[in-house]
């Protein structure tokens, strides 16, 4: 059995950021992922364009990952419009007049992973176990152990689950979670188009579909369509011409003439909330703790902030030569992460419920909601300021 200080299961963006955050110590870290080393080192485009807040950019910069992402892959976002059905009224979120700071920056998920992977590879403290699943795990007040699919066993002072929203490690540790399968999927692809996007995102809650258009390079956007799962499956296999014709119709020509600029990707929508973010000698981070609906674009931002808080607590404990898995430390992480994530998680779920409800009363309520928000500048300014954190 090989011993480590910390074993992290899941080398996604949050697991990688956590391993990179621990480089400030000489703690010995193992990072396990079921993907091959080649796929982790050169992740393929997966359709996701992550809207990063300034707080997230600061963390990525401190980790040395921000500068490893090419400038051509960073698309500043200067505003957002929310539309309800066929009503022409739009609720607007903009940077204040004269403010040069964008609301956020869109970066492809595979570039975030690529940059964080390069950071972790250059640090000697972390060892990667690629192409492995965890088939068994145990933790008790003295130690935690995991068994890998190839039979190897690892022992640690702290075990960390960063293996996504349907976390297998969370189940192996007997931590319960609220899991909501929404029965719909999100289809994403990049399109080139003739109408200028002016670096403004559009979120359009239309009848039986939700469409988001995220501005990338000039003349290019990421198109996200949320529909019942069977409709997304149909759109995925359509030939390009039929697909573009249907998307142009669904978008009511808002982007003008479109052509495909990437492969198509689909995600079935599941939100999750773990009942606990820690147990004896184990903690949950990223989507394994909180799996947000992507509509408010905050899952990674929340996960990145959470791992940063946990890593800071661990590095402080290590400096004081105290226990890196002390229950007080893990409880403090849980309380702070819950306080940050709960309002956004519940507000997002309520928003999704209201904006996918087809009953006339709900349609009227959301129209009134948009109008009222537009006429309350402090609400719009508050949300814009929150996005620009
Ligand atoms: C369509 C879409 C758009 C999004 N847009 C945004 C956005 O704009 N802004 C934002 O902040 N967030 C966004 N998100 C959310 C964001 O993508 C996630 O919050 C983020 O990827 C979570 O990172 P993670 O490392 O926790 O999990 P993941 O990215 O899911 O990575 C988990 C890793 O664990 C590995 N793994 C899984 N199971 C096992 C196992 N049993 N054993 C070993 N390894 C395992 C996987 O291979 C993977 O590498 C979006 C999500 C979606 C689906």
mmCIF file of N, CA, C and O in Angstrom, residues 164-171 173-181 270-277 284 287-291 338 345:
data_model
loop_
_atom_site.group_PDB
_atom_site.id
_atom_site.type_symbol
_atom_site.label_atom_id
_atom_site.label_comp_id
_atom_site.label_asym_id
_atom_site.label_seq_id
_atom_site.Cartn_x
_atom_site.Cartn_y
_atom_site.Cartn_z
ATOM 1 N N UNK A 164 -16.998 14.645 -9.928
ATOM 2 C CA UNK A 164 -18.194 15.110 -10.621
ATOM 3 C C UNK A 164 -19.494 14.904 -9.853
ATOM 4 O O UNK A 164 -19.513 14.370 -8.749
ATOM 5 N N UNK A 165 -20.602 15.361 -10.505
ATOM 6 C CA UNK A 165 -21.858 15.418 -9.768
ATOM 7 C C UNK A 165 -22.438 14.041 -9.421
ATOM 8 O O UNK A 165 -23.126 13.904 -8.426
ATOM 9 N N UNK A 166 -22.163 13.007 -10.234
ATOM 10 C CA UNK A 166 -22.634 11.670 -9.866
ATOM 11 C C UNK A 166 -21.475 10.895 -9.232
ATOM 12 O O UNK A 166 -21.188 9.754 -9.598
ATOM 13 N N UNK A 167 -20.800 11.548 -8.325
ATOM 14 C CA UNK A 167 -19.574 11.043 -7.693
ATOM 15 C C UNK A 167 -19.708 9.614 -7.141
ATOM 16 O O UNK A 167 -20.525 9.343 -6.253
ATOM 17 N N UNK A 168 -18.845 8.719 -7.661
ATOM 18 C CA UNK A 168 -18.846 7.337 -7.156
ATOM 19 C C UNK A 168 -18.210 7.305 -5.770
ATOM 20 O O UNK A 168 -18.633 6.535 -4.898
ATOM 21 N N UNK A 169 -17.206 8.167 -5.560
ATOM 22 C CA UNK A 169 -16.544 8.173 -4.251
ATOM 23 C C UNK A 169 -17.510 8.645 -3.156
ATOM 24 O O UNK A 169 -17.504 8.105 -2.045
ATOM 25 N N UNK A 170 -18.360 9.615 -3.501
ATOM 26 C CA UNK A 170 -19.363 10.100 -2.527
ATOM 27 C C UNK A 170 -20.225 8.918 -2.066
ATOM 28 O O UNK A 170 -20.497 8.769 -0.873
ATOM 29 N N UNK A 171 -20.636 8.072 -3.018
ATOM 30 C CA UNK A 171 -21.441 6.892 -2.662
ATOM 31 C C UNK A 171 -20.628 5.916 -1.809
ATOM 32 O O UNK A 171 -21.120 5.384 -0.818
ATOM 33 N N UNK A 173 -18.332 6.538 0.169
ATOM 34 C CA UNK A 173 -18.138 7.090 1.521
ATOM 35 C C UNK A 173 -19.467 7.209 2.281
ATOM 36 O O UNK A 173 -19.504 7.724 3.396
ATOM 37 N N UNK A 174 -20.561 6.742 1.625
ATOM 38 C CA UNK A 174 -21.911 6.776 2.228
ATOM 39 C C UNK A 174 -22.365 8.197 2.554
ATOM 40 O O UNK A 174 -23.029 8.424 3.572
ATOM 41 N N UNK A 175 -22.014 9.144 1.694
ATOM 42 C CA UNK A 175 -22.529 10.512 1.867
ATOM 43 C C UNK A 175 -23.736 10.655 0.932
ATOM 44 O O UNK A 175 -23.607 10.467 -0.286
ATOM 45 N N UNK A 176 -24.882 10.966 1.515
ATOM 46 C CA UNK A 176 -26.110 11.083 0.707
ATOM 47 C C UNK A 176 -26.123 12.399 -0.058
ATOM 48 O O UNK A 176 -25.426 13.353 0.318
ATOM 49 N N UNK A 177 -26.888 12.446 -1.146
ATOM 50 C CA UNK A 177 -26.994 13.682 -1.930
ATOM 51 C C UNK A 177 -28.372 13.786 -2.540
ATOM 52 O O UNK A 177 -29.010 12.773 -2.855
ATOM 53 N N UNK A 178 -28.809 15.049 -2.684
ATOM 54 C CA UNK A 178 -30.063 15.302 -3.410
ATOM 55 C C UNK A 178 -29.694 15.299 -4.895
ATOM 56 O O UNK A 178 -28.787 16.017 -5.306
ATOM 57 N N UNK A 179 -30.337 14.430 -5.687
ATOM 58 C CA UNK A 179 -30.012 14.339 -7.124
ATOM 59 C C UNK A 179 -31.287 14.594 -7.925
ATOM 60 O O UNK A 179 -32.266 13.858 -7.787
ATOM 61 N N UNK A 180 -31.294 15.654 -8.722
ATOM 62 C CA UNK A 180 -32.488 15.983 -9.519
ATOM 63 C C UNK A 180 -32.182 15.799 -10.994
ATOM 64 O O UNK A 180 -31.416 16.574 -11.569
ATOM 65 N N UNK A 181 -32.787 14.766 -11.591
ATOM 66 C CA UNK A 181 -32.632 14.559 -13.033
ATOM 67 C C UNK A 181 -33.772 15.320 -13.700
ATOM 68 O O UNK A 181 -34.934 15.030 -13.468
ATOM 69 N N UNK A 270 -28.616 17.465 -14.771
ATOM 70 C CA UNK A 270 -28.796 16.881 -13.436
ATOM 71 C C UNK A 270 -28.226 17.885 -12.435
ATOM 72 O O UNK A 270 -27.109 18.357 -12.629
ATOM 73 N N UNK A 271 -28.999 18.222 -11.421
ATOM 74 C CA UNK A 271 -28.424 19.067 -10.370
ATOM 75 C C UNK A 271 -28.259 18.215 -9.111
ATOM 76 O O UNK A 271 -29.065 17.305 -8.866
ATOM 77 N N UNK A 272 -27.189 18.496 -8.358
ATOM 78 C CA UNK A 272 -26.953 17.697 -7.149
ATOM 79 C C UNK A 272 -26.486 18.587 -5.991
ATOM 80 O O UNK A 272 -25.842 19.619 -6.211
ATOM 81 N N UNK A 273 -26.823 18.138 -4.802
ATOM 82 C CA UNK A 273 -26.417 18.856 -3.585
ATOM 83 C C UNK A 273 -26.096 17.791 -2.541
ATOM 84 O O UNK A 273 -27.008 17.066 -2.101
ATOM 85 N N UNK A 274 -24.849 17.660 -2.162
ATOM 86 C CA UNK A 274 -24.474 16.638 -1.169
ATOM 87 C C UNK A 274 -24.986 17.065 0.207
ATOM 88 O O UNK A 274 -24.904 18.248 0.559
ATOM 89 N N UNK A 275 -25.494 16.113 0.973
ATOM 90 C CA UNK A 275 -26.020 16.448 2.298
ATOM 91 C C UNK A 275 -24.907 16.877 3.240
ATOM 92 O O UNK A 275 -25.130 17.622 4.183
ATOM 93 N N UNK A 276 -23.702 16.352 3.005
ATOM 94 C CA UNK A 276 -22.540 16.761 3.808
ATOM 95 C C UNK A 276 -21.389 17.014 2.846
ATOM 96 O O UNK A 276 -21.301 16.351 1.812
ATOM 97 N N UNK A 277 -20.494 17.927 3.182
ATOM 98 C CA UNK A 277 -19.322 18.159 2.327
ATOM 99 C C UNK A 277 -18.068 17.530 2.944
ATOM 100 O O UNK A 277 -16.977 17.722 2.438
ATOM 101 N N UNK A 284 -15.569 16.691 0.133
ATOM 102 C CA UNK A 284 -16.130 16.736 -1.232
ATOM 103 C C UNK A 284 -15.903 18.137 -1.791
ATOM 104 O O UNK A 284 -16.195 19.123 -1.105
ATOM 105 N N UNK A 287 -18.144 19.714 -8.346
ATOM 106 C CA UNK A 287 -19.496 19.211 -8.601
ATOM 107 C C UNK A 287 -19.857 18.043 -7.680
ATOM 108 O O UNK A 287 -21.043 17.752 -7.504
ATOM 109 N N UNK A 288 -18.880 17.358 -7.109
ATOM 110 C CA UNK A 288 -19.179 16.261 -6.178
ATOM 111 C C UNK A 288 -19.901 16.809 -4.946
ATOM 112 O O UNK A 288 -20.696 16.108 -4.316
ATOM 113 N N UNK A 289 -19.647 18.088 -4.607
ATOM 114 C CA UNK A 289 -20.344 18.712 -3.474
ATOM 115 C C UNK A 289 -21.614 19.408 -3.953
ATOM 116 O O UNK A 289 -22.693 19.190 -3.423
ATOM 117 N N UNK A 290 -21.475 20.258 -4.984
ATOM 118 C CA UNK A 290 -22.608 21.043 -5.496
ATOM 119 C C UNK A 290 -22.605 20.994 -7.021
ATOM 120 O O UNK A 290 -21.685 21.498 -7.659
ATOM 121 N N UNK A 291 -23.616 20.374 -7.602
ATOM 122 C CA UNK A 291 -23.724 20.312 -9.066
ATOM 123 C C UNK A 291 -24.811 21.271 -9.522
ATOM 124 O O UNK A 291 -25.997 20.981 -9.447
ATOM 125 N N UNK A 338 -21.114 26.083 2.037
ATOM 126 C CA UNK A 338 -22.580 26.040 2.022
ATOM 127 C C UNK A 338 -23.157 27.446 1.926
ATOM 128 O O UNK A 338 -24.068 27.713 1.151
ATOM 129 N N UNK A 345 -27.439 28.187 -5.656
ATOM 130 C CA UNK A 345 -28.000 26.891 -6.045
ATOM 131 C C UNK A 345 -29.532 26.953 -6.031
ATOM 132 O O UNK A 345 -30.202 26.601 -6.997
#
